[in-house]
Amino acid sequence: MGKNSGLGKTSAETLYQLLMDNMPMKIFYKDPNSVYIWCNDSYAKDLKLAAADIVGKNDHEFYRKDLAEKYIADDRRIMQHGKIEQIEERYVQDGQEAFIRTIKTPVKDAAGKTIGLLGVFTDITSSKLAQIRMEESEAKYRTLIETTDTGFAIIDQVGTILDANPEYIRLSGATALTEIMGKKATQWTADYDREKHLAAINKCFTDGRIKNITLDFVDGKGHTTPVEVSGATIEGGGIKRAFKLARDVTERKAAEKSLEERSIKLENLNQALKTEIEERRRAEEIVSRQAREILEVSIPVVQLWEGIVSVPLIGTLDSQRTQQLMERLLQRIVETNSSVALIDVTGVPAIDTQTAQHLIETIKAVQLLGAQVILTGIRPAIAQTLVHLGINLSNVNTRSSMASGLIFAMDLMGLRVVNKDI
């Protein structure tokens, strides 16, 4: 060595050992029987031993049986074949299982005879665990997209399919991923939605996401499937891609259409019902008006003579007819300034308690106006009924017929009917 080498009196062998011991890589050397001849300190530290405590022993002294047997089997195979191998395997480091990448190479003498094995390995636990997690994540992702009923696809910025799950493949009208891989996603979009689909892809890469875009996909047979598309961009290695979701909304569209049709039917029924109600209302108004007219006709109040009015009643008397009778009779008495009112019940088939009470109330109302009432046409059966009902008509003038009632009324008025000689 030169004077400026800085080695001083350190021998080349000592320097070599110093370098080997301070290297981060683990290095060992075994004889043809896989017995350790030498190892560096980095290797020994992993086993929590000194290098001198490892020399002269084999892997069974340090590792559990299955690992030791594997390591020794690898050694024998490599020394027998005389070829270098790179192996990724599990390893015990600080009492914990780790992952290592080992390069094992056979060591030969000048004559080419294998006299041992040199091993160099590095800890790849972090990268291996990251790889395992990535593989597990990818497996979960693959399982998810393969089994879900939503179509998934990964596309680039121009809409080229990079990956897709079976449901998306079905929606596109294909049967295998190879049929759509590398093709544009707009290729199986209906002509009238193609520009809309392309605009949605551009928006996804511009804004980072799209949501609930409705499109129609058309397969090779011309069958149309309505889908709802959403998506978001993902970036890896400086390259943007879009994660696209497409859901078959055929059933929802059918349900919406059915609901719309039902709404139209209900609206039509509602309109028809309104029309029917309006027609019934008009019909009821007509019937009511006709009933009033019939009631008025059925209760005619006529002036027989000056100061004398008459009401010939026909049919059953109810509350409505009696009220009408009272109103029309009182009004007519006032209009004609009559002092006598004839109420003829010849046309009334029967009189019960309620009918009799209505008559009494009408008679009292007439008397309050200062007029006298003459009740005519009481048949024997009605007279008997009134007696049985206890109806008191003692203050009412009664006559058997309207003619006799009229004569009595004229007498009350001071009038007399005489025969005119011919």
XYZ file of C-alpha atoms in Angstrom:
422
model
C 0.000 0.000 0.000
C 1.144 3.612 -0.552
C 2.048 5.885 2.314
C -1.142 7.912 1.834
C -3.437 4.935 1.923
C -4.281 5.522 5.583
C -4.003 1.826 6.340
C -0.982 2.077 8.568
C 0.047 -1.371 9.704
C -3.402 -2.918 9.049
C -2.938 -6.022 6.958
C -4.957 -6.706 3.822
C -6.583 -9.651 5.546
C -7.654 -7.530 8.513
C -9.021 -4.864 6.164
C -10.938 -7.487 4.201
C -12.477 -8.826 7.399
C -13.319 -5.285 8.517
C -15.072 -4.569 5.236
C -16.993 -7.842 5.314
C -18.172 -7.255 8.869
C -19.452 -3.767 8.161
C -21.293 -4.538 4.982
C -25.143 -4.422 5.343
C -25.372 -7.661 3.410
C -25.245 -10.968 5.249
C -22.416 -13.186 3.970
C -21.465 -16.739 4.836
C -19.260 -19.509 3.513
C -19.975 -23.258 3.943
C -18.071 -26.423 3.151
C -19.475 -29.189 0.876
C -21.430 -30.584 3.858
C -23.134 -27.202 4.529
C -21.052 -26.640 7.655
C -20.249 -22.974 8.292
C -16.582 -22.117 7.722
C -17.009 -18.356 7.979
C -19.633 -15.580 8.206
C -19.513 -11.828 8.667
C -20.716 -10.016 11.791
C -23.902 -8.797 10.072
C -24.987 -12.404 9.558
C -23.990 -13.410 13.100
C -25.889 -10.484 14.644
C -29.153 -11.688 13.078
C -28.707 -14.931 15.013
C -27.642 -12.977 18.120
C -24.337 -14.826 18.178
C -20.690 -14.115 17.556
C -19.275 -15.246 14.231
C -16.929 -17.666 16.037
C -19.952 -19.397 17.624
C -21.396 -20.187 14.188
C -18.286 -21.655 12.563
C -18.241 -25.467 12.556
C -22.014 -25.810 12.855
C -24.841 -26.301 10.342
C -28.279 -24.706 9.957
C -29.963 -27.199 12.287
C -28.186 -25.423 15.170
C -29.859 -22.094 14.431
C -33.106 -22.591 12.531
C -36.180 -24.665 13.022
C -36.158 -28.035 11.304
C -38.159 -27.210 8.165
C -36.072 -24.114 7.376
C -32.766 -25.839 8.116
C -33.617 -28.737 5.838
C -34.615 -26.368 3.040
C -31.405 -24.319 3.348
C -29.217 -27.452 3.292
C -31.186 -28.927 0.343
C -30.686 -25.682 -1.586
C -26.932 -25.808 -0.797
C -26.565 -29.360 -2.075
C -28.519 -28.674 -5.259
C -26.471 -25.600 -6.099
C -23.113 -27.274 -5.334
C -24.161 -30.338 -7.327
C -25.272 -28.364 -10.399
C -22.497 -25.815 -10.075
C -24.816 -22.887 -10.951
C -25.609 -19.637 -9.188
C -29.183 -19.280 -7.877
C -31.165 -16.355 -6.547
C -33.707 -17.398 -3.958
C -36.379 -15.477 -2.074
C -37.183 -17.129 1.220
C -38.184 -16.659 4.801
C -35.519 -16.019 7.403
C -35.356 -15.516 11.176
C -34.095 -12.059 12.070
C -33.956 -10.871 15.677
C -36.261 -13.697 16.576
C -38.799 -12.564 13.976
C -39.512 -14.131 10.636
C -38.403 -11.935 7.763
C -38.019 -12.161 3.995
C -34.641 -12.295 2.322
C -33.247 -12.521 -1.166
C -30.270 -14.896 -1.209
C -27.654 -15.363 -3.900
C -25.909 -18.692 -3.475
C -22.945 -19.603 -5.646
C -20.740 -22.709 -5.637
C -17.062 -22.110 -4.749
C -14.543 -24.024 -6.883
C -10.822 -24.571 -6.600
C -8.277 -24.066 -9.347
C -9.104 -27.494 -10.726
C -12.814 -26.646 -10.969
C -13.819 -28.855 -8.082
C -16.621 -27.557 -5.848
C -15.145 -27.021 -2.387
C -17.961 -25.040 -0.752
C -20.758 -22.501 -1.113
C -20.815 -18.739 -0.734
C -24.076 -17.089 0.281
C -24.970 -13.393 0.181
C -28.402 -12.217 1.171
C -30.235 -8.970 1.878
C -33.376 -8.228 3.868
C -36.338 -7.544 1.561
C -38.987 -7.743 4.282
C -40.360 -4.228 3.695
C -40.648 -4.576 -0.056
C -41.937 -8.133 0.262
C -44.627 -7.145 2.756
C -45.579 -4.237 0.505
C -45.798 -6.651 -2.403
C -47.899 -9.081 -0.351
C -50.232 -6.277 0.695
C -50.472 -5.143 -2.910
C -51.216 -8.670 -4.073
C -53.812 -9.109 -1.333
C -55.351 -5.751 -2.197
C -55.362 -6.661 -5.863
C -56.921 -10.039 -5.045
C -59.625 -8.342 -2.970
C -60.170 -5.806 -5.724
C -60.354 -8.563 -8.330
C -62.742 -10.609 -6.190
C -64.903 -7.543 -5.637
C -65.158 -6.495 -9.258
C -65.537 -10.063 -10.491
C -68.537 -10.786 -8.231
C -70.385 -7.481 -8.064
C -73.425 -6.765 -10.221
C -71.961 -3.370 -11.144
C -69.800 -3.092 -14.236
C -66.230 -1.890 -13.593
C -63.696 -0.801 -16.168
C -60.392 1.039 -16.231
C -59.911 3.381 -19.175
C -57.241 5.784 -20.350
C -57.759 9.427 -21.280
C -59.117 8.617 -24.730
C -61.547 6.020 -23.387
C -59.580 2.875 -24.247
C -60.499 -0.166 -22.135
C -57.521 -1.359 -20.070
C -59.372 -3.755 -17.784
C -62.982 -4.724 -17.053
C -65.006 -7.121 -14.947
C -67.519 -9.690 -16.293
C -70.524 -7.443 -15.691
C -69.041 -4.606 -17.750
C -68.110 -7.119 -20.449
C -71.763 -8.289 -20.488
C -73.041 -4.718 -20.710
C -70.768 -4.076 -23.691
C -72.279 -7.074 -25.455
C -69.033 -9.076 -25.377
C -68.337 -12.455 -23.749
C -64.643 -12.088 -22.882
C -62.276 -9.312 -21.850
C -60.121 -9.886 -24.920
C -63.049 -8.794 -27.112
C -63.105 -5.263 -25.668
C -59.529 -4.818 -24.415
C -57.887 -1.938 -26.277
C -61.172 -0.737 -27.775
C -62.894 2.576 -27.119
C -65.653 2.527 -24.504
C -67.851 4.580 -26.838
C -67.824 1.779 -29.413
C -70.846 -0.028 -27.864
C -72.645 3.195 -26.989
C -75.840 4.000 -28.908
C -75.228 6.464 -31.750
C -77.424 9.113 -30.139
C -75.447 8.872 -26.852
C -71.908 8.580 -28.256
C -71.067 12.294 -28.018
C -72.577 12.401 -24.547
C -70.410 9.446 -23.484
C -67.260 11.008 -24.897
C -68.059 14.296 -23.146
C -68.517 12.385 -19.872
C -65.073 10.741 -20.252
C -63.448 14.125 -20.910
C -65.255 15.639 -17.920
C -64.071 12.793 -15.692
C -60.418 13.452 -16.548
C -60.915 17.227 -16.302
C -62.926 17.394 -13.056
C -61.680 14.174 -11.486
C -65.099 12.518 -11.354
C -68.511 12.118 -12.959
C -71.725 10.817 -11.433
C -74.962 9.222 -12.639
C -74.644 9.786 -16.379
C -77.409 7.839 -18.154
C -76.454 6.191 -21.440
C -77.671 3.397 -23.696
C -75.304 0.539 -24.572
C -76.023 -1.497 -27.702
C -74.646 -5.005 -28.243
C -73.793 -6.643 -31.537
C -77.358 -7.900 -31.943
C -78.833 -4.432 -31.599
C -80.169 -5.021 -28.072
C -80.180 -1.823 -26.015
C -79.330 -1.758 -22.310
C -79.777 1.469 -20.343
C -76.857 2.065 -17.940
C -75.931 4.659 -15.358
C -72.252 5.616 -15.481
C -70.097 7.143 -12.741
C -66.329 7.411 -12.512
C -63.252 8.886 -10.877
C -59.680 9.340 -11.993
C -56.749 7.490 -10.446
C -53.086 8.239 -10.950
C -50.068 5.966 -10.788
C -46.589 6.434 -12.141
C -47.576 9.847 -13.435
C -50.260 8.337 -15.671
C -53.951 9.162 -15.226
C -56.605 6.548 -15.680
C -60.291 6.509 -14.891
C -62.086 3.962 -12.771
C -65.490 3.642 -14.427
C -68.676 2.148 -12.969
C -71.641 1.173 -15.147
C -74.843 -0.116 -13.588
C -77.624 -1.808 -15.536
C -80.760 0.259 -14.855
C -83.139 -1.719 -17.070
C -85.358 -2.707 -14.139
C -85.306 0.814 -12.716
C -86.208 2.301 -16.087
C -89.024 -0.234 -16.458
C -90.241 0.637 -12.963
C -90.051 4.364 -13.746
C -91.961 3.819 -16.983
C -94.557 1.719 -15.193
C -94.852 4.379 -12.499
C -95.210 7.076 -15.138
C -97.881 5.081 -16.947
C -99.695 4.465 -13.659
C -99.446 8.180 -12.850
C -100.960 9.022 -16.232
C -103.720 6.476 -15.671
C -104.376 7.839 -12.194
C -104.420 11.377 -13.562
C -106.864 10.309 -16.270
C -108.992 8.513 -13.687
C -108.804 11.550 -11.449
C -109.874 13.790 -14.300
C -112.660 11.394 -15.222
C -113.731 11.311 -11.585
C -113.718 15.111 -11.435
C -115.801 15.193 -14.611
C -118.188 12.603 -13.197
C -118.454 14.490 -9.904
C -119.139 17.707 -11.798
C -121.760 15.977 -13.931
C -123.332 14.462 -10.837
C -123.300 17.866 -9.140
C -125.038 19.419 -12.125
C -127.468 16.495 -12.213
C -128.144 16.892 -8.502
C -128.719 20.609 -9.001
C -131.169 19.822 -11.781
C -132.902 17.190 -9.637
C -132.947 19.575 -6.682
C -134.374 22.353 -8.824
C -136.921 20.003 -10.310
C -137.774 18.752 -6.821
C -138.323 22.321 -5.705
C -140.431 22.991 -8.745
C -142.418 19.799 -8.176
C -142.783 20.736 -4.533
C -144.044 24.145 -5.472
C -146.499 22.608 -7.931
C -147.548 19.996 -5.378
C -148.352 22.748 -2.865
C -150.297 25.313 -4.908
C -151.588 28.304 -2.907
C -154.412 29.881 -4.880
C -156.689 32.837 -4.189
C -160.298 31.650 -4.382
C -161.828 34.995 -3.580
C -160.686 38.325 -2.388
C -159.506 37.691 1.182
C -159.683 33.916 0.767
C -156.755 31.609 -0.202
C -156.741 27.863 -0.494
C -154.096 25.081 -0.314
C -155.166 21.676 -1.678
C -152.657 19.126 -0.277
C -151.948 15.919 -2.179
C -149.665 13.088 -1.030
C -147.707 12.475 2.154
C -146.674 15.437 4.213
C -143.034 15.406 5.390
C -140.898 18.038 7.081
C -139.769 19.570 3.809
C -143.267 19.783 2.317
C -144.690 21.158 5.549
C -142.000 23.837 5.704
C -142.703 24.695 2.076
C -146.439 24.766 2.873
C -145.922 27.149 5.756
C -143.629 29.510 3.809
C -145.793 29.650 0.672
C -149.058 29.958 2.579
C -147.837 32.739 4.864
C -146.292 34.594 1.933
C -149.491 34.317 -0.103
C -151.647 35.517 2.807
C -149.473 38.599 3.133
C -149.450 39.242 -0.626
C -153.243 38.939 -0.982
C -154.074 40.450 2.400
C -156.302 37.441 2.991
C -158.047 36.840 6.291
C -159.158 33.254 5.626
C -157.040 30.256 4.563
C -158.507 26.931 3.507
C -156.240 23.911 3.970
C -157.680 20.897 2.202
C -156.299 17.447 3.144
C -158.577 15.418 0.906
C -155.548 14.214 -1.096
C -153.492 13.236 1.977
C -153.571 9.428 2.317
C -152.798 9.301 6.028
C -151.841 11.490 8.907
C -149.482 10.438 11.669
C -148.252 12.233 14.755
C -145.499 14.068 12.924
C -147.792 15.141 10.055
C -150.433 16.330 12.480
C -147.824 18.306 14.409
C -146.685 19.950 11.187
C -150.301 20.961 10.420
C -150.789 22.400 13.904
C -147.594 24.468 13.545
C -148.748 25.783 10.160
C -152.173 26.654 11.525
C -150.636 28.519 14.470
C -148.350 30.479 12.128
C -151.371 31.532 10.020
C -153.310 32.551 13.104
C -150.374 34.700 14.239
C -150.863 36.700 11.034
C -154.457 37.370 12.080
C -156.062 35.019 9.604
C -158.473 32.177 10.283
C -157.842 28.608 9.135
C -160.476 26.249 7.809
C -159.311 22.614 7.611
C -161.288 20.655 5.061
C -161.410 17.152 3.613
C -160.889 15.217 6.840
C -162.069 11.688 6.112
C -163.442 9.423 8.848
C -160.258 7.329 8.980
C -158.089 10.427 9.393
C -160.476 11.850 12.009
C -160.250 8.571 13.958
C -156.448 8.629 13.733
C -156.309 12.207 15.021
C -158.485 11.255 17.994
C -156.281 8.261 18.813
C -153.197 10.452 18.551
C -154.696 12.981 20.919
C -154.399 15.856 18.454
C -156.409 18.841 19.678
C -158.119 20.728 16.838
C -160.713 22.437 18.990
C -159.590 25.911 17.974
C -159.596 25.064 14.275
C -162.613 25.358 11.994
C -163.096 22.052 10.163
C -165.371 21.071 7.321
C -165.842 17.803 5.522
C -165.224 19.162 2.027
C -163.617 22.079 0.338
C -166.956 23.275 -0.991
C -168.445 23.479 2.476
C -165.264 25.078 3.687
C -165.486 27.725 0.979
C -169.101 28.518 1.902
C -168.038 28.835 5.529
C -165.142 31.106 4.527
C -167.445 33.354 2.491
C -169.816 33.527 5.414
C -166.919 34.625 7.619
C -166.162 37.324 5.069
C -169.789 38.450 5.023
C -170.339 37.118 1.568
C -173.248 35.091 0.288
C -173.633 33.029 -2.854
C -177.013 33.291 -4.556
C -178.407 31.624 -7.644
C -178.847 33.926 -10.587
C -182.154 33.598 -12.314
C -181.832 32.771 -15.958
